[in-house]
PDB file of C-alpha atoms in Angstrom:
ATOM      1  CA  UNK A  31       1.357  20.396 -20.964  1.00  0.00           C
ATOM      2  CA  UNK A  32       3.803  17.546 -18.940  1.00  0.00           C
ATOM      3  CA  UNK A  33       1.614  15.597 -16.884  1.00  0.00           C
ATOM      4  CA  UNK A  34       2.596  15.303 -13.158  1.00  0.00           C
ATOM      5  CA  UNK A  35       3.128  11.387 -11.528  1.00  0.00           C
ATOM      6  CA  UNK A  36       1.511  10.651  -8.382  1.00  0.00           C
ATOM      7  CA  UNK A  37       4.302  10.692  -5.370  1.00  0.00           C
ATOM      8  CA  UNK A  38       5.457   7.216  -5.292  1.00  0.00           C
ATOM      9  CA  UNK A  39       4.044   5.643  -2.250  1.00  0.00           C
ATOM     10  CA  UNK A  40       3.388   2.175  -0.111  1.00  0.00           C
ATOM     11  CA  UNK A  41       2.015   0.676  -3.186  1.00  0.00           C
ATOM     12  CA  UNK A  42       4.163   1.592  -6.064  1.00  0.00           C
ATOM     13  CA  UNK A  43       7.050   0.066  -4.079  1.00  0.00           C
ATOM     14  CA  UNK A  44       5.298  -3.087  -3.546  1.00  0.00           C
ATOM     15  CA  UNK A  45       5.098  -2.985  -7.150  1.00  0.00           C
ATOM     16  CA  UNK A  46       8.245  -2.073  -8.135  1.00  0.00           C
ATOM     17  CA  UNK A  47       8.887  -5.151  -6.239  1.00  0.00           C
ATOM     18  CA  UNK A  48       6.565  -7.146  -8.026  1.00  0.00           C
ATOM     19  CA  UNK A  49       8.059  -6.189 -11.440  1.00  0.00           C
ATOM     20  CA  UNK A  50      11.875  -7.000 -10.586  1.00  0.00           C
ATOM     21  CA  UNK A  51      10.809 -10.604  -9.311  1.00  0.00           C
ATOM     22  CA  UNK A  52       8.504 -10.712 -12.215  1.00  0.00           C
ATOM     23  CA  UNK A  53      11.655  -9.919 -14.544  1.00  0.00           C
ATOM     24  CA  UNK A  54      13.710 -12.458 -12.699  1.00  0.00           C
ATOM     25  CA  UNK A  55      10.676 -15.698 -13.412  1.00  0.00           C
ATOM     26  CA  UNK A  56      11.275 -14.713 -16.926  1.00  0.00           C
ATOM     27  CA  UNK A  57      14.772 -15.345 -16.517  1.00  0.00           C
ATOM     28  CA  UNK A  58      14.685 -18.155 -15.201  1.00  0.00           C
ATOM     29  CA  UNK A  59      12.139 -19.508 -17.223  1.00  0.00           C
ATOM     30  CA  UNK A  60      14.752 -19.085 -20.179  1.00  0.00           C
ATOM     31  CA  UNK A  61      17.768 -20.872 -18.025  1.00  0.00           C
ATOM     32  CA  UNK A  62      15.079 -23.886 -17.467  1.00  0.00           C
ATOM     33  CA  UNK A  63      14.847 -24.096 -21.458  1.00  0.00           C
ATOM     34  CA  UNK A  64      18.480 -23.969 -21.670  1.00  0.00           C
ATOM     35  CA  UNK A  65      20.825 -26.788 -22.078  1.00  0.00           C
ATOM     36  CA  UNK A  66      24.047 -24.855 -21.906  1.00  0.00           C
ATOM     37  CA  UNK A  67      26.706 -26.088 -19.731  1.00  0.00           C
ATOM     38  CA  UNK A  68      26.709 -24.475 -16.056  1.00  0.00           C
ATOM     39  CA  UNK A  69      23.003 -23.705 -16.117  1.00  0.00           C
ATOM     40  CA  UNK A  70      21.932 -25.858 -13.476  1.00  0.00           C
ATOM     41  CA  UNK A  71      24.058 -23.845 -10.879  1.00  0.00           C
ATOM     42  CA  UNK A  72      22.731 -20.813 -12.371  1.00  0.00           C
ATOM     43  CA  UNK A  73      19.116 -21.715 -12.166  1.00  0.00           C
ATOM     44  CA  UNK A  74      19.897 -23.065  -8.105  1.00  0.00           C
ATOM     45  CA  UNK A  75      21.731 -19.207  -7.505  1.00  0.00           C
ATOM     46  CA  UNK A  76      18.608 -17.177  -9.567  1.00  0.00           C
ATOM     47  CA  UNK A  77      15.951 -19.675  -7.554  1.00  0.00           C
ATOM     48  CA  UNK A  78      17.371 -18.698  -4.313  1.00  0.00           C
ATOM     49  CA  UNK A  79      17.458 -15.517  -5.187  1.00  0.00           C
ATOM     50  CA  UNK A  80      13.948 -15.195  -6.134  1.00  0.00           C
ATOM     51  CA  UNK A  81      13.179 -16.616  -2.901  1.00  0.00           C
ATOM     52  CA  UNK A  82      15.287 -14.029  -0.762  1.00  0.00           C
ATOM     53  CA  UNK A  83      13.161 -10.995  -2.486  1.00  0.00           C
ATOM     54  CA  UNK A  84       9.856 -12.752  -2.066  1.00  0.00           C
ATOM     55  CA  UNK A  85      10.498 -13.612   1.545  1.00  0.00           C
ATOM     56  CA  UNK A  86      11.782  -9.919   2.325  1.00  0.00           C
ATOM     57  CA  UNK A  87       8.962  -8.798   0.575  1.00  0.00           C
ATOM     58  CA  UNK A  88       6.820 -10.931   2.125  1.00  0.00           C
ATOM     59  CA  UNK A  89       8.224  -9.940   5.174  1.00  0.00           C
ATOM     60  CA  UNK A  90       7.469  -5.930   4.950  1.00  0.00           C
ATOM     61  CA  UNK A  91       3.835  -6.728   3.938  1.00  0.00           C
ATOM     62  CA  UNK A  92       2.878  -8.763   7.028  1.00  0.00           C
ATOM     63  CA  UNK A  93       4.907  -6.529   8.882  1.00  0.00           C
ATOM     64  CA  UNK A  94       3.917  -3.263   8.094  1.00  0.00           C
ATOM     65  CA  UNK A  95       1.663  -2.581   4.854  1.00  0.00           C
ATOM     66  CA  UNK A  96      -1.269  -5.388   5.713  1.00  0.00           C
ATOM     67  CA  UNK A  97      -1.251  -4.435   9.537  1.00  0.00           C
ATOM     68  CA  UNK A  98      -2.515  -0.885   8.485  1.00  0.00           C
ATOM     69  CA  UNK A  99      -4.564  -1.768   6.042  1.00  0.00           C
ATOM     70  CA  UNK A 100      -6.345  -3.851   8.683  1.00  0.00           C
ATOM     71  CA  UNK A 101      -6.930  -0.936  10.862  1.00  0.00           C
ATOM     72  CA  UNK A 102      -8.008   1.198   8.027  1.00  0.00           C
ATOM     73  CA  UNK A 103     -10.000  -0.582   6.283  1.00  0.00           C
ATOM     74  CA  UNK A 104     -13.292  -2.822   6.952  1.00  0.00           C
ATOM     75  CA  UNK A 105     -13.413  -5.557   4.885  1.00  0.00           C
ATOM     76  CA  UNK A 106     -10.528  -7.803   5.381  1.00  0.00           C
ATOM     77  CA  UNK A 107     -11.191 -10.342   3.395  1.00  0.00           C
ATOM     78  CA  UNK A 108      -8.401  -9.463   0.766  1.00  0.00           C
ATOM     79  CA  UNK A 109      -5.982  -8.965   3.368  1.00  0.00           C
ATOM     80  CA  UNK A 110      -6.295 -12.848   4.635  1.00  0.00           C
ATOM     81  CA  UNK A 111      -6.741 -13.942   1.544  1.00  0.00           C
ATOM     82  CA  UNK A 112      -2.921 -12.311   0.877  1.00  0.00           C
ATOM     83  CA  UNK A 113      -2.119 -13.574   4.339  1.00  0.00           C
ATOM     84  CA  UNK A 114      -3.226 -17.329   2.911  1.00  0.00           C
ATOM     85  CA  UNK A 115      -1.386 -16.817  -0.084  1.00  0.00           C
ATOM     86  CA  UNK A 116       1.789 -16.037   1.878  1.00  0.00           C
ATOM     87  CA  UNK A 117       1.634 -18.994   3.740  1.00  0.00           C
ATOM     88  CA  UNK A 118       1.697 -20.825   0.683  1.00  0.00           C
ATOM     89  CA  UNK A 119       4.324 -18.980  -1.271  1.00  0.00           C
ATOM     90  CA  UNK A 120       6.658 -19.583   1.997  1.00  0.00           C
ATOM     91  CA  UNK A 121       5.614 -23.562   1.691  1.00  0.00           C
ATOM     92  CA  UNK A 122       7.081 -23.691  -1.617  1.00  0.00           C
ATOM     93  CA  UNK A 123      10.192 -21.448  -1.327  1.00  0.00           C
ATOM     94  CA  UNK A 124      11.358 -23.508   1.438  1.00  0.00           C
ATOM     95  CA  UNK A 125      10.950 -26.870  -0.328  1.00  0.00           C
ATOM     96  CA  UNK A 126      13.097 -24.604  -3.352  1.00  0.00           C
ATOM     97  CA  UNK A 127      15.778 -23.518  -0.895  1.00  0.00           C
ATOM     98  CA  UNK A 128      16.331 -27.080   0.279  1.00  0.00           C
ATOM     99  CA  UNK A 129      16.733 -28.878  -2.779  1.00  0.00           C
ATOM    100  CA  UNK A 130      19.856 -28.941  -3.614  1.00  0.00           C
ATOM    101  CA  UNK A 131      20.161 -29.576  -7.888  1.00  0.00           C
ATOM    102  CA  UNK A 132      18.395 -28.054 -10.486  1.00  0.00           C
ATOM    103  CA  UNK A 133      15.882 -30.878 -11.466  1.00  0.00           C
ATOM    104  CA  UNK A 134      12.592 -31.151 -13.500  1.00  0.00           C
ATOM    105  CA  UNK A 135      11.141 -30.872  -9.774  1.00  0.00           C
ATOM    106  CA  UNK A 136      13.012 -28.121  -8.824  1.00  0.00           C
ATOM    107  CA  UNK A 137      11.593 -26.434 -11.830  1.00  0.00           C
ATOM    108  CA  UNK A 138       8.305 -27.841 -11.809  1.00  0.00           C
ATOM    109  CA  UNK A 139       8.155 -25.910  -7.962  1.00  0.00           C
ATOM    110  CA  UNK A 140       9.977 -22.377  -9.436  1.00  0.00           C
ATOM    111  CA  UNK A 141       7.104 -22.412 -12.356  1.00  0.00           C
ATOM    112  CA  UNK A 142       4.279 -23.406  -9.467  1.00  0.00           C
ATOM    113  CA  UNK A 143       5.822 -20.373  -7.624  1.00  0.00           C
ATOM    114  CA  UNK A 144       5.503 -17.960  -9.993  1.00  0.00           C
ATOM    115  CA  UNK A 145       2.092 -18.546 -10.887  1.00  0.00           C
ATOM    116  CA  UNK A 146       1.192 -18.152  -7.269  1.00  0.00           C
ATOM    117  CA  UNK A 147       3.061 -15.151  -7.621  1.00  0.00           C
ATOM    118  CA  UNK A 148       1.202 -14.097 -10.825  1.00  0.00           C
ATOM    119  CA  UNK A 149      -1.805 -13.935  -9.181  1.00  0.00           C
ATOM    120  CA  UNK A 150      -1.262 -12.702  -6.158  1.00  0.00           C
ATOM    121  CA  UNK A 151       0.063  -9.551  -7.537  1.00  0.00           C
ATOM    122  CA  UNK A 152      -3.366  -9.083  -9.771  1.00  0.00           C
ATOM    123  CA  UNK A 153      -5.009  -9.461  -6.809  1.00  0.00           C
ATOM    124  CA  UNK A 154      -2.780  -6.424  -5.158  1.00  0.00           C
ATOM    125  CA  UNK A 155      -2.560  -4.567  -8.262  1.00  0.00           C
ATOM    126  CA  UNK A 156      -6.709  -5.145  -8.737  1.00  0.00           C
ATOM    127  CA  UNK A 157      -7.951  -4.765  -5.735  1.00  0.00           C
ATOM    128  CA  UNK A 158      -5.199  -4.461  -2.653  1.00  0.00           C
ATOM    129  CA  UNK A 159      -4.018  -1.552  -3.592  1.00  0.00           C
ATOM    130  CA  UNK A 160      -6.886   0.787  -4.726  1.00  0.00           C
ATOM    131  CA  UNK A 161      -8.619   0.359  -1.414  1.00  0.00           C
ATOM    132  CA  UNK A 162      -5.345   1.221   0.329  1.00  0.00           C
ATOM    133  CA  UNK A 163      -5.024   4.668  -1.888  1.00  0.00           C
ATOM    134  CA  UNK A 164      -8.493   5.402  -0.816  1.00  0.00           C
ATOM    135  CA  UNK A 165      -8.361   5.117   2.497  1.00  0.00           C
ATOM    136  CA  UNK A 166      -7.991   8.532   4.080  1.00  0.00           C
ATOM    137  CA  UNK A 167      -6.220   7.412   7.329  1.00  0.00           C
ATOM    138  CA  UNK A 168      -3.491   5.985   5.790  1.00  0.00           C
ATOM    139  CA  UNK A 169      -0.380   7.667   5.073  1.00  0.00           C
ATOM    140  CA  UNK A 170       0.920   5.618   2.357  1.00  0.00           C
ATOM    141  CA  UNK A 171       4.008   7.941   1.299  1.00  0.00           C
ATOM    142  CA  UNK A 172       4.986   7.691   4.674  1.00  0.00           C
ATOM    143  CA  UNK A 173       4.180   4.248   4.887  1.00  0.00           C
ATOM    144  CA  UNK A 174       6.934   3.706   1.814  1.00  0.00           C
ATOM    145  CA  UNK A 175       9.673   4.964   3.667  1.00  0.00           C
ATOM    146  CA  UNK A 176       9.074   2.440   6.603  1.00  0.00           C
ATOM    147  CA  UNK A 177       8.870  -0.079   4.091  1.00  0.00           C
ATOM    148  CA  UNK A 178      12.195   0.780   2.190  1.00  0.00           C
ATOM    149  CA  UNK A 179      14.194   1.154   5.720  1.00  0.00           C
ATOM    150  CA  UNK A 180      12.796  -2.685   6.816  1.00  0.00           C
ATOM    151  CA  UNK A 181      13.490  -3.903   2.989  1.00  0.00           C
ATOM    152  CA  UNK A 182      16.939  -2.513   3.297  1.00  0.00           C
ATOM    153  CA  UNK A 183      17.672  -3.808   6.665  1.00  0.00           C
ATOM    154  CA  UNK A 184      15.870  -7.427   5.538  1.00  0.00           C
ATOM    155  CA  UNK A 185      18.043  -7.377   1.981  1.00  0.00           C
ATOM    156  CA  UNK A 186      21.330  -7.257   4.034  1.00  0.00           C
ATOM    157  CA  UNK A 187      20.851 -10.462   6.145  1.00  0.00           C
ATOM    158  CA  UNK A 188      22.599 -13.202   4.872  1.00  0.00           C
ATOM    159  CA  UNK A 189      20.275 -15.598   2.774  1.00  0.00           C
ATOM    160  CA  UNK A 190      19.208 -18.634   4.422  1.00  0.00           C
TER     161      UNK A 190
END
């Protein structure tokens, strides 16, 4: 008997997201061990474009997906906690983005990053995201293809 997947919605392209930035920490993780020549351009070009994908996705969260939840659901709480988290994410990608060499600082800030990362997506994956599947008035599948048209228009602006 083939089992049937749930129509991919709101959340599972959030997490899509997550995973491919997730994927791209790892690799960067493995340039920072690396002492090979031309790997502290390549560690400045994979940093920045970490930072691109988290802003963008930052972007279509507070944007779109969190302004629903906050009319659909009643506790909140999560949803400035996210907010908060955010805010702090965008503190550190903007020291990243104006450094300009790949230094034990400049790594020290794309590790710091991706733990903030880490846990906010837990905290999406945990707890974010089941409350938005079970509220009724939201149309998440709908909700995905707003998110994908803003993502698309956000992922062709030149990075900053």
């Amino acid at each position: 008997m083939a089992t049937t997947r749930p129509e991919a919605d709101a959340c599972t392209l959030l997490d899509t997201d997550h995973r491919a930035v997730k994927k791209m920490f790892k690799a960067y993780e493995e340039l920072a061990g690396s002492t090979a020549r031309g790997v502290e351009q390549k560690k400045l070009d994979l940093a920045h474009q970490i930072c691109h994908e988290l802003t963008v996705h930052a972007t279509i969260e507070e944007e779109i997906f969190y302004p629903a939840l906050r009319a659909a659901l009643k506790d909140t709480d999560l949803l400035a906690e996210a907010e908060v988290e955010h805010a702090s994410a965008k503190d550190l990608i903007a020291q990243i983005e104006s450094m300009e060499q790949a230094d034990e600082m400049f790594d020290a800030k794309v590790k710091v990053l991706g733990e903030y990362i880490d846990h906010h997506v837990k905290e999406e994956r945990n707890e974010i995201f089941p409350k938005a599947r079970a509220a009724r008035e939201l149309d998440l599948v709908a909700m995905r293809e707003e998110l994908m048209a803003r993502k698309e228009a956000l992922m062709g602006m030149e990075v900053a």
